[in-house]
Amino acid sequence: MKNYIGFATAGCIMTMVFFMLVNFITSPNTIWFIYPCFFILFWPISLYFIGKRSMKQFSLFGSIVLLAFLLTENLIHSPDYLWFFYAAFPIISWPIFMHLGKKARTLSIALLGSIITIAYYGLLNFIASPEYPWVIYPAFAIIWWPLSIYYAKRKAFVAFSFTASILISIFFIIVNIISSPDTIWAVYPIFAVIWWPLSMYFYGYKKKQI
């Protein structure tokens, strides 16, 4: 493993120097070499932590490096709009879930994580762009996490299809009302969605009859 790490480190340094020279020779007015170098840097770092079998430490170190990179990019290129905060939350979640281990699969963690996620992006929505409630999109996506765990543990797949179809229908209705209230288009995806629980119910009923 030491040989692999040494080879990766040497290759990483050589490649980074190459990109830097090409950047300053061909296009010195645009600093682009930092982007490939950032991703190449993870090559020896990943091998180091894999060799130590410390993926939790790797997740912590990797998230810090990634956050620092994104924050730097944000402040250099678009300091007037802090888009960094949109990407920061899932990156911070990475080491947290790694350290939780098997607890991350529990319903309580799923519920807590969903509530925190919706609250976080809801606050961003309110502060950055209150004119449009875009928080409904990440909220709709994250709700599937505890919903799936709850029904999967009970193996209630028919009930899951009914609940999920209701959730999807509500989501499309809300988006329709908010985005284009003059055009009623939500009925089309809702009609397609209701076939899911219907087919699940009759499939289960047919199995019982057999």
Tab-separated table of C-alpha atoms in Angstrom:
chain	number	residue	atom	x	y	z
A	1	MET	CA	0.000	0.000	0.000
A	2	LYS	CA	2.900	2.371	0.724
A	3	ASN	CA	4.133	1.872	-2.839
A	4	TYR	CA	0.659	2.676	-4.205
A	5	ILE	CA	0.436	5.818	-2.081
A	6	GLY	CA	3.941	6.890	-3.127
A	7	PHE	CA	3.143	6.322	-6.804
A	8	ALA	CA	-0.164	8.191	-6.494
A	9	THR	CA	1.507	11.115	-4.697
A	10	ALA	CA	4.279	11.402	-7.283
A	11	GLY	CA	1.786	11.104	-10.143
A	12	CYS	CA	-0.475	13.668	-8.541
A	13	ILE	CA	2.335	16.217	-8.100
A	14	MET	CA	3.626	15.652	-11.637
A	15	THR	CA	0.137	16.062	-13.133
A	16	MET	CA	-0.613	19.179	-11.100
A	17	VAL	CA	2.666	20.800	-12.168
A	18	PHE	CA	1.910	19.892	-15.788
A	19	PHE	CA	-1.545	21.477	-15.684
A	20	MET	CA	-0.162	24.574	-13.954
A	21	LEU	CA	2.545	25.052	-16.618
A	22	VAL	CA	0.089	24.536	-19.458
A	23	ASN	CA	-2.283	27.026	-17.848
A	24	PHE	CA	0.307	29.792	-17.442
A	25	ILE	CA	1.841	29.194	-20.891
A	26	THR	CA	-1.336	28.988	-22.955
A	27	SER	CA	-3.897	31.053	-21.016
A	28	PRO	CA	-2.332	33.037	-18.147
A	29	ASN	CA	-5.355	35.333	-17.854
A	30	THR	CA	-7.615	32.446	-16.820
A	31	ILE	CA	-6.633	30.302	-13.849
A	32	TRP	CA	-8.224	26.942	-14.659
A	33	PHE	CA	-5.604	24.453	-13.463
A	34	ILE	CA	-6.997	24.451	-9.919
A	35	TYR	CA	-10.090	22.509	-11.047
A	36	PRO	CA	-8.436	19.332	-12.353
A	37	CYS	CA	-5.804	19.600	-9.619
A	38	PHE	CA	-8.454	19.621	-6.930
A	39	PHE	CA	-9.933	16.325	-8.101
A	40	ILE	CA	-6.542	14.730	-8.790
A	41	LEU	CA	-5.527	15.550	-5.224
A	42	PHE	CA	-8.139	13.096	-3.945
A	43	TRP	CA	-6.280	10.210	-5.589
A	44	PRO	CA	-3.399	9.883	-3.069
A	45	ILE	CA	-5.607	11.085	-0.215
A	46	SER	CA	-8.154	8.331	-0.892
A	47	LEU	CA	-5.452	5.669	-1.035
A	48	TYR	CA	-4.001	6.901	2.251
A	49	PHE	CA	-7.266	6.625	4.158
A	50	ILE	CA	-8.203	3.347	2.474
A	51	GLY	CA	-4.852	1.933	3.578
A	52	LYS	CA	-5.597	2.974	7.141
A	53	ARG	CA	-9.180	1.699	6.810
A	54	SER	CA	-10.447	4.942	8.253
A	55	MET	CA	-13.254	5.968	5.937
A	56	LYS	CA	-14.850	8.073	8.662
A	57	GLN	CA	-11.734	10.228	8.839
A	58	PHE	CA	-11.652	10.374	5.055
A	59	SER	CA	-15.228	11.650	4.938
A	60	LEU	CA	-14.393	14.351	7.485
A	61	PHE	CA	-11.199	15.418	5.731
A	62	GLY	CA	-12.794	15.226	2.271
A	63	SER	CA	-15.794	17.322	3.309
A	64	ILE	CA	-13.551	20.019	4.819
A	65	VAL	CA	-11.413	20.199	1.679
A	66	LEU	CA	-14.472	20.271	-0.574
A	67	LEU	CA	-16.157	22.981	1.497
A	68	ALA	CA	-12.989	25.085	1.447
A	69	PHE	CA	-12.715	24.700	-2.333
A	70	LEU	CA	-16.341	25.661	-3.005
A	71	LEU	CA	-16.221	28.602	-0.615
A	72	THR	CA	-13.054	29.905	-2.277
A	73	GLU	CA	-14.628	29.564	-5.712
A	74	ASN	CA	-17.742	31.352	-4.534
A	75	LEU	CA	-15.869	34.266	-2.991
A	76	ILE	CA	-13.552	34.685	-5.982
A	77	HIS	CA	-16.032	34.442	-8.864
A	78	SER	CA	-19.414	35.458	-7.420
A	79	PRO	CA	-19.038	37.085	-3.990
A	80	ASP	CA	-22.374	38.879	-4.381
A	81	TYR	CA	-24.283	35.588	-4.462
A	82	LEU	CA	-23.331	32.984	-1.861
A	83	TRP	CA	-24.385	29.776	-3.647
A	84	PHE	CA	-21.928	27.942	-1.389
A	85	PHE	CA	-24.635	27.439	1.239
A	86	TYR	CA	-26.779	25.380	-1.135
A	87	ALA	CA	-24.018	22.809	-1.575
A	88	ALA	CA	-22.696	22.978	1.997
A	89	PHE	CA	-25.507	21.053	3.682
A	90	PRO	CA	-25.213	17.718	1.794
A	91	ILE	CA	-21.419	17.891	2.057
A	92	ILE	CA	-21.594	18.365	5.820
A	93	SER	CA	-24.067	15.480	6.009
A	94	TRP	CA	-21.513	13.086	4.502
A	95	PRO	CA	-19.212	12.728	7.573
A	96	ILE	CA	-22.171	12.925	9.951
A	97	PHE	CA	-23.836	9.865	8.420
A	98	MET	CA	-20.515	8.057	8.173
A	99	HIS	CA	-20.011	8.475	11.921
A	100	LEU	CA	-23.589	7.444	12.694
A	101	GLY	CA	-22.960	4.101	11.034
A	102	LYS	CA	-25.909	1.700	11.307
A	103	LYS	CA	-27.953	4.324	13.164
A	104	ALA	CA	-28.217	6.249	9.889
A	105	ARG	CA	-30.599	3.531	8.635
A	106	THR	CA	-33.127	4.041	11.437
A	107	LEU	CA	-36.478	5.767	11.050
A	108	SER	CA	-35.735	8.279	13.822
A	109	ILE	CA	-32.579	9.505	12.074
A	110	ALA	CA	-34.458	9.654	8.775
A	111	LEU	CA	-37.209	11.778	10.322
A	112	LEU	CA	-34.729	14.057	12.079
A	113	GLY	CA	-32.609	14.400	8.961
A	114	SER	CA	-35.653	15.211	6.844
A	115	ILE	CA	-36.890	17.871	9.252
A	116	ILE	CA	-33.448	19.504	9.483
A	117	THR	CA	-33.019	19.423	5.701
A	118	ILE	CA	-36.409	21.019	5.022
A	119	ALA	CA	-35.805	23.639	7.718
A	120	TYR	CA	-32.341	24.455	6.352
A	121	TYR	CA	-33.429	24.908	2.744
A	122	GLY	CA	-36.627	26.598	3.860
A	123	LEU	CA	-34.538	29.213	5.670
A	124	LEU	CA	-32.327	29.655	2.604
A	125	ASN	CA	-35.428	30.034	0.476
A	126	PHE	CA	-36.841	32.687	2.807
A	127	ILE	CA	-33.576	34.646	2.975
A	128	ALA	CA	-32.264	34.356	-0.585
A	129	SER	CA	-35.364	34.163	-2.799
A	130	PRO	CA	-38.659	34.560	-0.901
A	131	GLU	CA	-40.531	35.393	-4.113
A	132	TYR	CA	-40.751	31.706	-5.093
A	133	PRO	CA	-41.090	28.774	-2.637
A	134	TRP	CA	-38.569	26.433	-4.335
A	135	VAL	CA	-38.099	24.612	-1.021
A	136	ILE	CA	-40.981	22.339	-2.051
A	137	TYR	CA	-38.653	20.495	-4.444
A	138	PRO	CA	-35.962	19.386	-1.958
A	139	ALA	CA	-38.725	18.817	0.616
A	140	PHE	CA	-40.542	16.465	-1.754
A	141	ALA	CA	-37.320	14.565	-2.457
A	142	ILE	CA	-36.218	14.188	1.178
A	143	ILE	CA	-39.629	13.010	2.432
A	144	TRP	CA	-39.087	9.768	0.513
A	145	TRP	CA	-36.272	8.857	2.892
A	146	PRO	CA	-38.315	8.236	6.092
A	147	LEU	CA	-41.322	7.121	4.052
A	148	SER	CA	-39.331	4.341	2.372
A	149	ILE	CA	-37.735	3.171	5.617
A	150	TYR	CA	-41.087	3.068	7.440
A	151	TYR	CA	-42.865	0.883	4.874
A	152	ALA	CA	-39.815	-1.218	3.973
A	153	LYS	CA	-39.387	-2.371	7.587
A	154	ARG	CA	-43.038	-3.394	7.696
A	155	LYS	CA	-42.915	-4.864	4.180
A	156	ALA	CA	-46.118	-2.979	3.459
A	157	PHE	CA	-45.438	-2.319	-0.205
A	158	VAL	CA	-49.074	-1.885	-1.220
A	159	ALA	CA	-49.605	0.692	1.524
A	160	PHE	CA	-46.385	2.385	0.442
A	161	SER	CA	-47.643	2.704	-3.133
A	162	PHE	CA	-50.904	4.293	-1.918
A	163	THR	CA	-49.120	6.748	0.383
A	164	ALA	CA	-46.489	7.562	-2.224
A	165	SER	CA	-49.093	8.194	-4.923
A	166	ILE	CA	-50.924	10.589	-2.599
A	167	LEU	CA	-47.635	12.382	-1.854
A	168	ILE	CA	-46.807	12.682	-5.559
A	169	SER	CA	-50.308	13.950	-6.347
A	170	ILE	CA	-50.135	16.597	-3.615
A	171	PHE	CA	-46.720	17.676	-4.884
A	172	PHE	CA	-47.933	18.152	-8.462
A	173	ILE	CA	-51.025	20.018	-7.285
A	174	ILE	CA	-48.909	22.423	-5.211
A	175	VAL	CA	-46.448	22.992	-8.073
A	176	ASN	CA	-49.352	23.564	-10.463
A	177	ILE	CA	-50.960	26.139	-8.157
A	178	ILE	CA	-47.690	27.961	-7.485
A	179	SER	CA	-46.066	27.865	-10.921
A	180	SER	CA	-48.937	28.022	-13.394
A	181	PRO	CA	-52.364	28.454	-11.740
A	182	ASP	CA	-54.006	29.409	-15.058
A	183	THR	CA	-53.245	26.005	-16.595
A	184	ILE	CA	-54.458	22.840	-14.908
A	185	TRP	CA	-51.827	20.283	-15.944
A	186	ALA	CA	-51.415	18.355	-12.661
A	187	VAL	CA	-54.191	15.944	-13.623
A	188	TYR	CA	-51.995	14.322	-16.268
A	189	PRO	CA	-49.148	13.073	-14.039
A	190	ILE	CA	-51.662	12.274	-11.283
A	191	PHE	CA	-53.612	10.037	-13.657
A	192	ALA	CA	-50.421	8.151	-14.495
A	193	VAL	CA	-49.432	7.834	-10.812
A	194	ILE	CA	-52.722	6.292	-9.631
A	195	TRP	CA	-52.012	3.211	-11.741
A	196	TRP	CA	-49.158	2.347	-9.368
A	197	PRO	CA	-51.233	1.566	-6.208
A	198	LEU	CA	-54.023	0.141	-8.336
A	199	SER	CA	-51.733	-2.410	-9.945
A	200	MET	CA	-50.063	-3.209	-6.609
A	201	TYR	CA	-53.444	-3.835	-4.962
A	202	PHE	CA	-54.781	-6.146	-7.655
A	203	TYR	CA	-51.462	-7.978	-7.923
A	204	GLY	CA	-51.594	-8.718	-4.183
A	205	TYR	CA	-55.265	-9.684	-4.419
A	206	LYS	CA	-54.548	-12.103	-7.264
A	207	LYS	CA	-51.747	-13.764	-5.288
A	208	LYS	CA	-54.112	-14.324	-2.351
A	209	GLN	CA	-56.671	-15.932	-4.659
A	210	ILE	CA	-54.069	-18.332	-6.020
